[in-house]
Coordinates of C-alpha atoms in Angstrom, one line a residue:
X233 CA -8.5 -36.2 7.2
X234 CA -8.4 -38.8 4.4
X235 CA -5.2 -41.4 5.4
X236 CA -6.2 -44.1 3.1
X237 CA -6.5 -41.8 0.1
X238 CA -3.8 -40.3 1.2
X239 CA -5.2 -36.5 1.1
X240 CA -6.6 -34.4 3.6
X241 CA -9.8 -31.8 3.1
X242 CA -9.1 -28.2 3.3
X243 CA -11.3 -25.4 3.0
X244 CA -13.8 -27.6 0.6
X245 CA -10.3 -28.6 -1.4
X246 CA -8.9 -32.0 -1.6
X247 CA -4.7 -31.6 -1.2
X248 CA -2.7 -34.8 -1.6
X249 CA -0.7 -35.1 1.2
X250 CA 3.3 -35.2 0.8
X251 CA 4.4 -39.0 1.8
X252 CA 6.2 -37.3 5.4
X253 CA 2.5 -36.0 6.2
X254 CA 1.2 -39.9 4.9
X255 CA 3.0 -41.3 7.8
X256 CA 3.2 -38.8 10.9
X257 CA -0.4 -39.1 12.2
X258 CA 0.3 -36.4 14.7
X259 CA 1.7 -34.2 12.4
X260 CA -1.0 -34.1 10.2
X261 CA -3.4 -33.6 12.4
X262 CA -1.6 -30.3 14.6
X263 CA -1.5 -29.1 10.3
X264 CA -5.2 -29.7 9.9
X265 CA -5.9 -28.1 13.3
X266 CA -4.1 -25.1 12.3
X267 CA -5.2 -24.9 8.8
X268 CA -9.0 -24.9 10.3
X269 CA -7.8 -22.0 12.6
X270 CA -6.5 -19.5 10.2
X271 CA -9.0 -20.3 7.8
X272 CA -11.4 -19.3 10.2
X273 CA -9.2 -16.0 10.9
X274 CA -9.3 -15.2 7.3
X275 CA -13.2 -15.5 7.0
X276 CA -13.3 -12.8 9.9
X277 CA -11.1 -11.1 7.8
X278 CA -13.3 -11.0 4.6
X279 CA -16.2 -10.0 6.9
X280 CA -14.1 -6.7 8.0
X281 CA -13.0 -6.2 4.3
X282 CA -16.5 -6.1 2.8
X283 CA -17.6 -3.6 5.6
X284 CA -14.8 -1.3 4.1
X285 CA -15.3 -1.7 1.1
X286 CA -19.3 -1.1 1.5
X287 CA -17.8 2.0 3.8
X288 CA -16.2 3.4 0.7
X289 CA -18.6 2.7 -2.1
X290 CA -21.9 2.5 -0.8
X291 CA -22.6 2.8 2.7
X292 CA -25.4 6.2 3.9
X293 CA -23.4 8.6 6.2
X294 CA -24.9 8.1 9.1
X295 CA -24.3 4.6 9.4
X296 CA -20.2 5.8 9.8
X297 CA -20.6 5.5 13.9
X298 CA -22.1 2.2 13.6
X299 CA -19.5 1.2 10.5
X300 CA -16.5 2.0 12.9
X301 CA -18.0 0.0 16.1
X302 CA -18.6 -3.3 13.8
X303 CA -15.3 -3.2 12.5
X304 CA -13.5 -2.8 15.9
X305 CA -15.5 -5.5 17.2
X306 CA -14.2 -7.6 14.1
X307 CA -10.7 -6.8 14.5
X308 CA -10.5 -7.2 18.3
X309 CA -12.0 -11.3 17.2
X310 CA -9.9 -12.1 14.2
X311 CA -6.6 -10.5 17.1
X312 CA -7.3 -12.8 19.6
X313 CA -8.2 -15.9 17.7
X314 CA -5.0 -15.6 15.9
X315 CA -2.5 -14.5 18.9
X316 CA -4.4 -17.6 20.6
X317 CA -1.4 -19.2 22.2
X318 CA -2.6 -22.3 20.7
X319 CA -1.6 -21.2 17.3
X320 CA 1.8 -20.3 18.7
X321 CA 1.6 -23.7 20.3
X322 CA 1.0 -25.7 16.8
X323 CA 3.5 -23.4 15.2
X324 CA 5.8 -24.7 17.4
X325 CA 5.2 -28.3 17.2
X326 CA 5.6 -28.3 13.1
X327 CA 8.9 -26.0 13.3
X328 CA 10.5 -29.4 12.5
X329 CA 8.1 -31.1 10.0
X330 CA 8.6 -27.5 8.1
X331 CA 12.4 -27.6 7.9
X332 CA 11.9 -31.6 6.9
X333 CA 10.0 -30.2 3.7
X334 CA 11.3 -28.2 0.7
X335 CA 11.9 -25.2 0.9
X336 CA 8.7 -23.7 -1.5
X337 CA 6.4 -26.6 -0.6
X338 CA 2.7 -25.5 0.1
X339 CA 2.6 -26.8 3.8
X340 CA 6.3 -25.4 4.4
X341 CA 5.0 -21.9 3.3
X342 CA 1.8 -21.8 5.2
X343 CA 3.8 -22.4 8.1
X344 CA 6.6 -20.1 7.6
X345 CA 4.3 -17.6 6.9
X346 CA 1.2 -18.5 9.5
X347 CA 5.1 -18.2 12.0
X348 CA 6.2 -14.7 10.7
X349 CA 2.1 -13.1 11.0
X350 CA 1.4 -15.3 14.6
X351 CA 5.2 -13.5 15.5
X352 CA 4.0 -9.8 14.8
X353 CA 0.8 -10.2 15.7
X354 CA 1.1 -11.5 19.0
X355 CA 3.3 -8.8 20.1
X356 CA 0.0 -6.5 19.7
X357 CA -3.1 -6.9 22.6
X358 CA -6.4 -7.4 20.7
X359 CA -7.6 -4.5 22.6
X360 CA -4.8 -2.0 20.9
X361 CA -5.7 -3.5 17.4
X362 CA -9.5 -3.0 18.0
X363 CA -8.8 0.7 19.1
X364 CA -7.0 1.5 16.4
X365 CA -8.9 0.0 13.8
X366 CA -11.9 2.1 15.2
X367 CA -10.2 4.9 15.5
X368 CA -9.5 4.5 11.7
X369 CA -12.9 3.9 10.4
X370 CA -13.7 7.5 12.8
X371 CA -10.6 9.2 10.9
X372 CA -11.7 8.4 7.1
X373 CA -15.1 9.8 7.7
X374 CA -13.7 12.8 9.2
X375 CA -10.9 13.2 6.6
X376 CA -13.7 12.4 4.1
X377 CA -15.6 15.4 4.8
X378 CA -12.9 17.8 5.8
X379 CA -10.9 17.1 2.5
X380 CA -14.3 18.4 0.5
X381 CA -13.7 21.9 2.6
X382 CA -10.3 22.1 3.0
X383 CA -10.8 22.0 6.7
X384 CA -7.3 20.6 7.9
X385 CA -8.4 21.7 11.6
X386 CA -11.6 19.6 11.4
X387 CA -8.8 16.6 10.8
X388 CA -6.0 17.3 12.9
X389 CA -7.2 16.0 16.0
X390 CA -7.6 12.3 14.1
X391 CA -4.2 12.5 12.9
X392 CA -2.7 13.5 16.1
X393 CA -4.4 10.5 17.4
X394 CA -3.0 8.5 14.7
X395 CA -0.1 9.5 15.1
X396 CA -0.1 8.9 18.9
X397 CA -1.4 5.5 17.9
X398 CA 1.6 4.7 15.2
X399 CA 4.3 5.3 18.1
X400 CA 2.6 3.0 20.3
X401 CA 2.2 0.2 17.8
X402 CA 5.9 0.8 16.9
X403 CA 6.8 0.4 20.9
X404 CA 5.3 -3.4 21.1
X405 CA 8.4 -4.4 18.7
X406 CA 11.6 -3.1 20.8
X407 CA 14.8 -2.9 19.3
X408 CA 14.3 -1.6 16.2
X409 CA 16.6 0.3 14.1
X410 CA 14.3 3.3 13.8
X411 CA 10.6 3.7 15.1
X412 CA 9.4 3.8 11.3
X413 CA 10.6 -0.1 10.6
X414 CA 8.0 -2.1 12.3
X415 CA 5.0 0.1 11.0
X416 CA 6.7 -0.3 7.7
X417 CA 7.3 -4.4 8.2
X418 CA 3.6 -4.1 8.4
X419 CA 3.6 -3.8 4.5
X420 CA 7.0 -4.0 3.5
X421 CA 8.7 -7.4 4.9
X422 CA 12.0 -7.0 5.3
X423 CA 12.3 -2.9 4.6
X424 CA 13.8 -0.8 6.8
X425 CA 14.1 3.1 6.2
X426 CA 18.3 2.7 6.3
X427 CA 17.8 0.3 3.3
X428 CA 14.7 3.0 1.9
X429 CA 17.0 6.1 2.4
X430 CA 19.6 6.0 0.7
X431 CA 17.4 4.2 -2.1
X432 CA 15.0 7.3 -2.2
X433 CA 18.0 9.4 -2.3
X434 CA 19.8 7.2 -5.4
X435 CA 16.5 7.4 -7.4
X436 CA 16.1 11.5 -6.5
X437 CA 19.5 12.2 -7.7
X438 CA 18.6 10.7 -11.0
X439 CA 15.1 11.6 -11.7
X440 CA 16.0 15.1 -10.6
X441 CA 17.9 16.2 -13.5
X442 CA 15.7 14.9 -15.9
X443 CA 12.5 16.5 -14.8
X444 CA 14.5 19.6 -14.6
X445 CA 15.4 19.2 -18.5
X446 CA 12.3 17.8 -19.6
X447 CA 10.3 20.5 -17.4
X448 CA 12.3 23.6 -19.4
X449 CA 11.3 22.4 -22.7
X450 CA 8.2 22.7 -24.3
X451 CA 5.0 20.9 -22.3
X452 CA 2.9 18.5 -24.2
X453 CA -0.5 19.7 -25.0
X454 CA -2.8 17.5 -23.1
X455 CA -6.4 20.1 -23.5
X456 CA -8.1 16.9 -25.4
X457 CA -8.5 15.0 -22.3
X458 CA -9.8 17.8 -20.5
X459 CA -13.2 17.9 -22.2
X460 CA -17.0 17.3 -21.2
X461 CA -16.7 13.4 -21.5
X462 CA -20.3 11.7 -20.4
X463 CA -19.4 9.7 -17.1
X464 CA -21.2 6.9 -18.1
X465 CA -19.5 6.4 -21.4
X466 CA -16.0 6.5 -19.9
X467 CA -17.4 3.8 -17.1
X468 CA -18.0 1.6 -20.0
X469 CA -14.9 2.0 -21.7
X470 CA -13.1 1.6 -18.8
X471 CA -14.8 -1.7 -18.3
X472 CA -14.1 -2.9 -21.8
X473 CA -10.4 -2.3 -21.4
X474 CA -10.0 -3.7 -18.2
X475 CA -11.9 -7.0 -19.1
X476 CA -9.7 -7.1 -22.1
X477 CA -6.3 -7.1 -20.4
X478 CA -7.8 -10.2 -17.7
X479 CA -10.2 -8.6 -15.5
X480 CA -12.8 -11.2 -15.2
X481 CA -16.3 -10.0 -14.2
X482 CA -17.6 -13.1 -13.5
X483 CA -15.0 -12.4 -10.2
X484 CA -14.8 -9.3 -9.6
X485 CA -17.0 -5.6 -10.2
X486 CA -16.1 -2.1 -10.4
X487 CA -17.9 0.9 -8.3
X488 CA -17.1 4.2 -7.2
X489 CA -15.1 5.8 -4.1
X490 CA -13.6 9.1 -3.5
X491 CA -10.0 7.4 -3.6
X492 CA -9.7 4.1 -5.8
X493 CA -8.4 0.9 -4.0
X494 CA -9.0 -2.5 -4.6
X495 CA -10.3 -5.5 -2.6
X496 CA -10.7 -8.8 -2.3
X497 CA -12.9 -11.4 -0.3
X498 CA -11.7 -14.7 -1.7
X499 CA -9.6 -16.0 -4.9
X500 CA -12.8 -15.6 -6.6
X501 CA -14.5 -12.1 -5.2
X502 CA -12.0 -9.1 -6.1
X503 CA -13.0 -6.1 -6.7
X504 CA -12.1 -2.2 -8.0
X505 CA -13.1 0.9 -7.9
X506 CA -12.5 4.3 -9.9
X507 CA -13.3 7.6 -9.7
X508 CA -14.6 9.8 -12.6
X509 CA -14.5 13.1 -13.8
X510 CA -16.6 14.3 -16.8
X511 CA -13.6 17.2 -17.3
X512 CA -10.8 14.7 -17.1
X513 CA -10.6 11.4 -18.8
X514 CA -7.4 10.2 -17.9
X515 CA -8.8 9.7 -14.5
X516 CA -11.2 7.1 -14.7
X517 CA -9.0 5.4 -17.1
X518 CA -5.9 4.9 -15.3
X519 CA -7.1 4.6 -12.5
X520 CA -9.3 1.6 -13.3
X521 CA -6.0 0.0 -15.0
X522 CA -4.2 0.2 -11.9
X523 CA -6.7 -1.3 -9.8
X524 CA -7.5 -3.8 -12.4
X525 CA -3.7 -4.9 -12.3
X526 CA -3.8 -5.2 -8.3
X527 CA -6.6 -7.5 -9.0
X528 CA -5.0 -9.7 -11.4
X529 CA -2.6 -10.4 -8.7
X530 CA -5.3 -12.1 -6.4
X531 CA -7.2 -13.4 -8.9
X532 CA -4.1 -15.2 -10.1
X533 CA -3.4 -16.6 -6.7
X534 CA -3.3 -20.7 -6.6
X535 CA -6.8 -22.1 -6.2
X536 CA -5.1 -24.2 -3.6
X537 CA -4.4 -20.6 -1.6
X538 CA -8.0 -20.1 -1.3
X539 CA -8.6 -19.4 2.6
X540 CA -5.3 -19.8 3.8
X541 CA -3.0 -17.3 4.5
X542 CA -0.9 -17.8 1.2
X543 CA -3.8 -15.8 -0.6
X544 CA -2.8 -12.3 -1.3
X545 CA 0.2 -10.1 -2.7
X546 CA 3.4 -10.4 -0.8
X547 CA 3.8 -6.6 0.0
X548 CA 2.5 -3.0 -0.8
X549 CA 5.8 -2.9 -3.2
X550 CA 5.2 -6.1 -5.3
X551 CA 1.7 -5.4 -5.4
X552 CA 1.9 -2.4 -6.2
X553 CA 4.7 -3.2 -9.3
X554 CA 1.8 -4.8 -10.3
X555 CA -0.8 -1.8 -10.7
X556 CA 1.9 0.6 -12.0
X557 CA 2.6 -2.5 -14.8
X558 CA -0.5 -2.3 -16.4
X559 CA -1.2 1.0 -16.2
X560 CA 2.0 2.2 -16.8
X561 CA 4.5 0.3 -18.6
X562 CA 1.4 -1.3 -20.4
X563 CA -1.8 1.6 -20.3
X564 CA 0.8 4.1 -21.3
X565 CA 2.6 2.7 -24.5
X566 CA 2.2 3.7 -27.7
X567 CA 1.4 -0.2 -28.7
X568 CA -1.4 0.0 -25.8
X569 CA -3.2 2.8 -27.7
X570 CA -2.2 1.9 -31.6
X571 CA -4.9 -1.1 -30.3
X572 CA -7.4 1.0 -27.9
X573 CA -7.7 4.8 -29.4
X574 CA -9.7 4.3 -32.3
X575 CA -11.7 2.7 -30.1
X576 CA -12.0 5.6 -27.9
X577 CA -12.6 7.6 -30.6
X578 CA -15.7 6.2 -31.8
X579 CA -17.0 6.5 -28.1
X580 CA -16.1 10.5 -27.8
X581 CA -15.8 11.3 -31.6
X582 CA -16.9 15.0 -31.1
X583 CA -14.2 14.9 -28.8
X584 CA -11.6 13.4 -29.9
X585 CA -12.3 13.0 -33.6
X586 CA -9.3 15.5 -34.9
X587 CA -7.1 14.4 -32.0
X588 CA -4.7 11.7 -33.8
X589 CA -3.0 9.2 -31.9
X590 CA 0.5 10.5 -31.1
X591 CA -0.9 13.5 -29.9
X592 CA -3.3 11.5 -27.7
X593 CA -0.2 9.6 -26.6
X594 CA 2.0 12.5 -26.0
X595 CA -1.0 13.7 -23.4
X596 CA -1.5 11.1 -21.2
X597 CA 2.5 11.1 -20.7
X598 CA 2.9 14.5 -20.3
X599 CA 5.9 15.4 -17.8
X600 CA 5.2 18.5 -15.6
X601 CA 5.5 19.6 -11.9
X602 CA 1.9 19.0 -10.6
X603 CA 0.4 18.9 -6.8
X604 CA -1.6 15.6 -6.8
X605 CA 0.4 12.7 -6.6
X606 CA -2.3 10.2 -8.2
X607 CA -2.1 12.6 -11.2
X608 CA 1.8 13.0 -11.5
X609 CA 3.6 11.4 -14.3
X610 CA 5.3 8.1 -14.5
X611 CA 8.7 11.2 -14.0
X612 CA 7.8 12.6 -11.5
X613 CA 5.4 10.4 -9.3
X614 CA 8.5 9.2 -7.3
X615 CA 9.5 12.5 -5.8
X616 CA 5.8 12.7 -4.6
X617 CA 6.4 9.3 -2.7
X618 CA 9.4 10.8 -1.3
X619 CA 7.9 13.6 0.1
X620 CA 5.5 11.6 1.8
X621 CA 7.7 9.3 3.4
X622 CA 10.5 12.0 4.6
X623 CA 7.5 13.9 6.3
X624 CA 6.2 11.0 7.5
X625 CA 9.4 9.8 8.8
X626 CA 10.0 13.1 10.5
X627 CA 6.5 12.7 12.5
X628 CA 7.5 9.6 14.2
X629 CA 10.2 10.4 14.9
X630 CA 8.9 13.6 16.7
X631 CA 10.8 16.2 14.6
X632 CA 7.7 17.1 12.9
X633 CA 4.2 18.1 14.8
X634 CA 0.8 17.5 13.1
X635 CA 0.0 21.0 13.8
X636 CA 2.8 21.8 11.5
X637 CA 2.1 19.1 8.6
X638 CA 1.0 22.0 6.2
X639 CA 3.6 24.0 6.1
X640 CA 6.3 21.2 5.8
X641 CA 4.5 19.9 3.2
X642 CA 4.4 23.5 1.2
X643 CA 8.1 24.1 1.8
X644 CA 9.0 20.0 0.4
X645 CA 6.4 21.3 -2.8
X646 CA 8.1 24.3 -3.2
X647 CA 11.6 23.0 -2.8
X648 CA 11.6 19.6 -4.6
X649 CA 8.9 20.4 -7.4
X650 CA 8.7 24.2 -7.3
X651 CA 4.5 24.9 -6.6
X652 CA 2.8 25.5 -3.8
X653 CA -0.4 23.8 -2.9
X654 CA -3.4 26.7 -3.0
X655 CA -5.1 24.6 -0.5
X656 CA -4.5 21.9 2.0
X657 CA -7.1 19.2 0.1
X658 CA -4.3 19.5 -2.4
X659 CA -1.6 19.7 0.1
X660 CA -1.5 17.5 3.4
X661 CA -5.0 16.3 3.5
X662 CA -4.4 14.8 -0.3
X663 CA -4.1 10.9 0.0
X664 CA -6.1 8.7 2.5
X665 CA -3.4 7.0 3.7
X666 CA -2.7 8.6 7.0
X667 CA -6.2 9.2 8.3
X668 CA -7.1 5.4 7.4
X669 CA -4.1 3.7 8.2
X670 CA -0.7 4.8 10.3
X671 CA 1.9 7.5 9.9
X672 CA 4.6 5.3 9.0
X673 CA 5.2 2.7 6.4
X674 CA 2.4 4.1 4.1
X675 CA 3.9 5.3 1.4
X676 CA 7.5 3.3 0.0
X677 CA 5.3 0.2 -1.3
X678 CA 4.6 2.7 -4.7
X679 CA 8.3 3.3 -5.6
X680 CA 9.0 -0.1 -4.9
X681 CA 6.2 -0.8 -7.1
X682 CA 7.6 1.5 -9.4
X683 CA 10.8 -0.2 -9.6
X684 CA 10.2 -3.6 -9.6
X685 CA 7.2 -3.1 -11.9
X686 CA 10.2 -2.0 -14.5
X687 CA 12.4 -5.1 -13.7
X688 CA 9.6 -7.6 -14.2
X689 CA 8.3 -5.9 -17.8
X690 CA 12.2 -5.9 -18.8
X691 CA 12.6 -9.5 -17.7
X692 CA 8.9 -10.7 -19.5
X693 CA 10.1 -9.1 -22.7
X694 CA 13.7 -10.5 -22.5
X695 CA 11.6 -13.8 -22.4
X696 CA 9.2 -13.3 -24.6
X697 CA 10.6 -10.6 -26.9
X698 CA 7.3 -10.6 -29.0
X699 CA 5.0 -9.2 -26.2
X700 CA 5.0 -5.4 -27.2
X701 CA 4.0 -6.6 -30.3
X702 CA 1.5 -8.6 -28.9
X703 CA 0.0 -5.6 -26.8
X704 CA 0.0 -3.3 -30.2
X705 CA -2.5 -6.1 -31.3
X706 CA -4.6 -6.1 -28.5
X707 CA -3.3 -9.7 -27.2
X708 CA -2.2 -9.5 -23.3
X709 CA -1.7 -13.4 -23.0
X710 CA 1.3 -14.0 -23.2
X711 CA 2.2 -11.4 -20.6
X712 CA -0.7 -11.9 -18.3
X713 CA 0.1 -15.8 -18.5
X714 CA 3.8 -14.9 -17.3
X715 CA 3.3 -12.8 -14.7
X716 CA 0.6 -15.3 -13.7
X717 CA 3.2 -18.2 -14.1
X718 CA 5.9 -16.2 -12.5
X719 CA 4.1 -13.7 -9.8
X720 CA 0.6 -14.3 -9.3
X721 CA 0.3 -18.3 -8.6
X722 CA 2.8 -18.1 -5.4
X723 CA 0.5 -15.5 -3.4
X724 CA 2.6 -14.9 -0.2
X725 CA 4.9 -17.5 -0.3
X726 CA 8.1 -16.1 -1.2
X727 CA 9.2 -12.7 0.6
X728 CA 9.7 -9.7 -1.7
X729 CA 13.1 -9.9 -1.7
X730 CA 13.2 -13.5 -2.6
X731 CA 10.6 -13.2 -5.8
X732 CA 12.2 -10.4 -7.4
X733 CA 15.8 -12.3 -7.1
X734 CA 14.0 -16.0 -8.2
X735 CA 12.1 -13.8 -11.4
X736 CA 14.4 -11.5 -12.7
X737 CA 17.9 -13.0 -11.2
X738 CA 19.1 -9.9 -9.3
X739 CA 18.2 -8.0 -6.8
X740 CA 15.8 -4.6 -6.4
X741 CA 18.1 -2.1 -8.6
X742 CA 16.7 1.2 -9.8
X743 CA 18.6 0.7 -12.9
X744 CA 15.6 -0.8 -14.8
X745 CA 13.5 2.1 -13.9
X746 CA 16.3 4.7 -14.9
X747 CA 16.4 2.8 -18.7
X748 CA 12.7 2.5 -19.2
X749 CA 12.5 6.6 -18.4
X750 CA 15.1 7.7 -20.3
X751 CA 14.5 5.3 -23.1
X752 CA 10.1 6.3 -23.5
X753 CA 10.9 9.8 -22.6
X754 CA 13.8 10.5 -24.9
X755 CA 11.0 10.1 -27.7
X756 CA 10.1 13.6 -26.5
X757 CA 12.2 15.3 -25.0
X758 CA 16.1 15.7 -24.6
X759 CA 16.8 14.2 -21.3

């Protein structure tokens, strides 16, 4: 602390200090000791997210026993240093300084939000938290290998456990609506499934009818992106386009993993990763979009956010709206690719020399009724989501047994998109999320992503009504610098709820998402 200067030292940042925190000595210093705290917590955190990430990109095999020990032992630290009742203590004590600040003041925030995490977490013993984060680590390896021989036996002892697991972590918050909300307050504050319900069920009974119409016309062709494309050319393409829309390398890097996700270690240390397929081109490409816009989230986190708990994205949903931006509303236009395809071209001109750019366009939006939900059109990629979230919904509540996952999850196929996995690495064993994480609050982040994703692009263009123009040229600024202004700088201090109402000046609607469908895919088909 600094009184004469009037600032206090944080993290190796100097903060002026607001003329309340100037005067009350003892205030100030219960903030600095629990600044120093969490920003201890966090740098545990780091430690634990660079062994995942080195898990998923990099790390030999045999180092997965080991892998799942250290993070345990990581978890089970980080636990009880921030469920300390000291914390809970100091939290306490500055209840009253918060409420004599405004509302979105940096030392209010940090506080409200350092109160809502100490809340949740100290309902969990360390010992729980380190046994499930083990048990996690032990579950991707197994679903890791399993998945590559469609051995859903080999995995169905982890996700019982998991399972098992979810319920219990659900039990430490009683009085819950329905045992799915606190697993999905995990990554969704403030979601509940009877507010996701009937908002699943609103968005079905509108996209339904349109993939039925567009799926009984005539399918785009999309054969030029399944082609022999050299891996290393499409890595270096992909790294061109993402360091063109704001991706800065200087900050971040991109590798490989079996399922893409996105990471970060500071303000300053994000990363990506991608997979690639020499057969399929879209892969690599939109993949490494979506992770890119994930990490222009964090990256455009205030500096001052740098190892506090403000640092970060808000929720799976607003984070996620910002992933599906870029590589949807932005990776997909026709203005995105009036700038990028020639250059394309000229990488894979045997390939895609005599494909022109409309037909290239009309391929990587091609509407049809496919099994993987990471390769399912803008259309139809939220009746995957729903899927996923009934079924997992019907596990915790017991309705559904593991042993039975399969076969629910053929029948939902075979009712809602009418196919039939051939196998279950297509089927239940597809995404990662339930073997490294919970059953439960896993999967409504990406059509709430979806959604808002649509309301922010419709409000940034209402402001500035030159930015598809801008993207046709190749110039992302003025959008990157809005959604910086407007999303990125505030990190975690607003709730989800409260950003999308303060950005766009109404709450979540599907109506946004409805429009932008109807209005890109009535360029091809009758919907």
């Amino acid at each position: 602390m600094n009184y004469e200067r009037r600032t206090i030292t944080f993290v190796g940042k100097t903060i002026p200090l607001t003329p309340i925190m100037q005067t009350l000595d003892k205030t100030q210093t219960k903030f600095g000791q629990l600044t120093v705290r969490l920003s201890e917590i966090t740098d545990i955190e780091s430690a634990s997210s660079l062994l995942h990430w080195d898990q998923a990109t990099y790390m030999p095999i045999k180092g997965a026993s080991a892998r799942s020990r250290q993070l345990a032992t990581l978890k089970q630290i980080s636990h009880e240093k921030f469920t300390d009742p000291k914390i809970g203590e100091l939290l306490e004590d500055l209840r009253g300084y918060e409420q004599s600040l405004p509302y979105d003041s940096n030392t209010a925030s940090l506080i409200r939000v350092a109160r809502r995490d100490y809340d949740r977490a100290a309902r969990v013993p360390a010992a729980f938290m380190a046994k499930l984060c083990r048990h996690q680590a032990d579950s991707y390896e197994a679903w890791a290998s399993a998945k590559a021989t469609n051995n859903f036996a080999a995995v169905e002892p982890y996700l019982e456990k998991t399972l098992e697991l979810s319920r219990q972590y659900a039990e430490f918050f009683p009085g819950y609506e329905h045992i799915a909300d606190p697993l999905i307050d995990r990554s969704d504050y403030g979601m509940k499934v009877s507010i996701l319900r009937p908002l699943f069920a609103q968005l079905r009974q509108e996209l339904v009818p349109i993939v039925e119409a567009i799926t009984s016309q005539t399918p785009a062709d999309d054969s030029c992106l399944h082609q022999d494309f050299a891996e290393a050319q499409q890595l270096e393409f992909t790294r061109t386009v993402v360091e063109r829309i704001g991706y800065d390398f200087q900050r971040g890097r991109q590798d490989i993993t079996l399922h893409p996700f996105m990471t970060n270690f500071s303000i300053d240390d994000v990363r990506i990763t991608t997979r690639v397929y020499k057969d399929h081109l879209d892969q690599a490409l939109f993949s490494s979009i979506h992770e890119a816009g994930h990490a222009l989230y964090e990256l455009g986190n205030s500096a001052e956010f740098e190892g506090t708990l403000l640092a970060g994205g808000i929720s799976s949903g607003v984070h996620e709206s910002q992933s599906r931006l870029w590589e949807n509303l932005v990776g997909r236009s026709r203005g995105f690719w009036e700038c990028f395809y020639p250059q394309l071209q000229g990488v894979f001109l045997r390939q895609l020399g005599h494909v022109t750019t409309d037909q290239f366009y009309r391929a990587i939006n091609k509407v049809g009724r496919s099994l993987v939900r990471t390769d399912a059109d803008e259309v139809t990629y939220n009746l995957h989501v729903a899927i996923r979230f009934d079924l997992e919904l019907a596990m915790v509540e017991g309705k559904l047994s593991v042993h039975d996952l399969p076969e629910a999850w053929n029948d939902r196929y075979k009712a809602d998109l009418g196919i039939v996995p051939a196998n279950n690495g297509e089927g239940a064993m597809q995404d990662v999320h339930w073997y490294v994480g919970t059953i439960g609050g896993m999967f409504q982040g990406y059509t709430l992503g979806n959604l808002m994703s649509a309301q922010f692009y419709e409000t940034a263009v209402k402001t500035h009504p030159e930015i598809p123009v801008e993207i046709e040229q190749g110039n992302f600024t003025v959008l990157h610098d809005w959604l910086k202004q407007n999303i990125y700088q505030h990190g975690r201090k607003y709730t989800a709820v409260e950003l999308v109402d303060r950005v766009t000046g109404s709450p979540l609607s599907i109506d946004p998402f409805v429009r932008y469908i109807r209005h890109k895919y009535g360029e091809f088909y009758v919907v």
